[in-house]
């Protein structure tokens, strides 16, 4: 009898845990929130809540930059992407990873992509670590990620972020500053975890990796690397060899 009761109790607790876990992902099921409006453009459709002025500002920027990104990334067919802008950072943060995201207190997290769709916090409510302009300028970065998904859904994090930074808001590493920061190890740049990527200095260094490849091997080979994820197929060298070349480059350049 006691054993039967224990099994029943365990089953109930397990069921509650499953329901609680599933509930955390409810916000991810629907990107569109209640009463969202949409601004339809030639290259993008922007969905927004009440902060209309900021949304239209983002819309205009996205329309201006979209064609350049598509041409630069070799996307030949006309492709329209969707952009969802949320008035509250907390709403935005739950749309990809669910309610659990709110437990990690990642105030810097204001933009992302889900496949070829962009999600963004409204520049009108930037939070503690950002301002209107920094969030607005994060939009082109996330647009590049959306286009990258169309090129290769399994693109490596180091390459994916490197390209987005190189084409938009990179350039954090200045000449003479290399002595003050740690160069990510070869093992570090293999990470697919976005938080670890930030912690290893990815946002400081990844664009310089693309900068080196562009100067040394040409943009056409950079695009080939994005498609294949393979240094061997693209450059005839291992990824470790390319990494060592890059380290030597930044030691001289920065």
Steps between C-alpha positions, in 0.01 A plus 500: 500500500781738597690410184192569288452838670867591444474414131185708469664796676809473280283490190310813609824687573647392167187617318515838677865540401424416137213751492715768666785438257265512202340820625834683482498457123149632436630849396708339223194358326380835367729788402209731436351659812147629545410810295832509316505720190709441187687731264549328165800593288684384192765304690363464853172481691522654847256392773480727803295577812433854631838667441420592140754780445792279602365212291470716189853629559620139504291422192665779302847386603423139409364596159815702431745224595326183382604510134864569590510199734339272244746605230799473734398152615428377148125456544374539146128432538286773649438401859279681750561455871272565796602714797311490831558791739386474864442796731638315804839330512349227717247414229772485236722277715235229534428467128792271412588312818185539710440632852818337630701778332375748760684309774844581357482881525668557160434871456724517193269261310282727282500343153504157337382299205280194477590352165449772241283708737639782716379578853596824676436708809354840412765775500240710685551283811870407494545374856803558726792409272389648169365819349269580209778511243684186613184292466414656167849417372463142628225451243731480195713249694199274557390544138835357390435198723162452333663500156777270624235248595385495138858428388576230756270421796791320671759776463754498782448758775849649457445557128139609541579769756822596325318579175221693674753708693720554194208629292332707771606594853846346544830680540517479880867399496713808440866519405718480810233330714591135438738498798204569730279209392537124477492344154243216490660157472432266211279298733314815603395588146335160457220594740142505378377650828416871453568586865840330494570674168450833675711396800803398289508841334323389185342840441845658519686255276271316258479780242881519484498132399276582204707811430811282472331244273364774275841666462698177459266277298233730355130547569396227256683246715345641816157435349608148407608438860158610625335242278732211584621570857821338374839674488646194329252512212524878467866583563670160480612546862375372833297725727788494751742626234262783409460582869878528544526723193230725646678525838820607324300756301333668798829510694641714220185696417383578854 
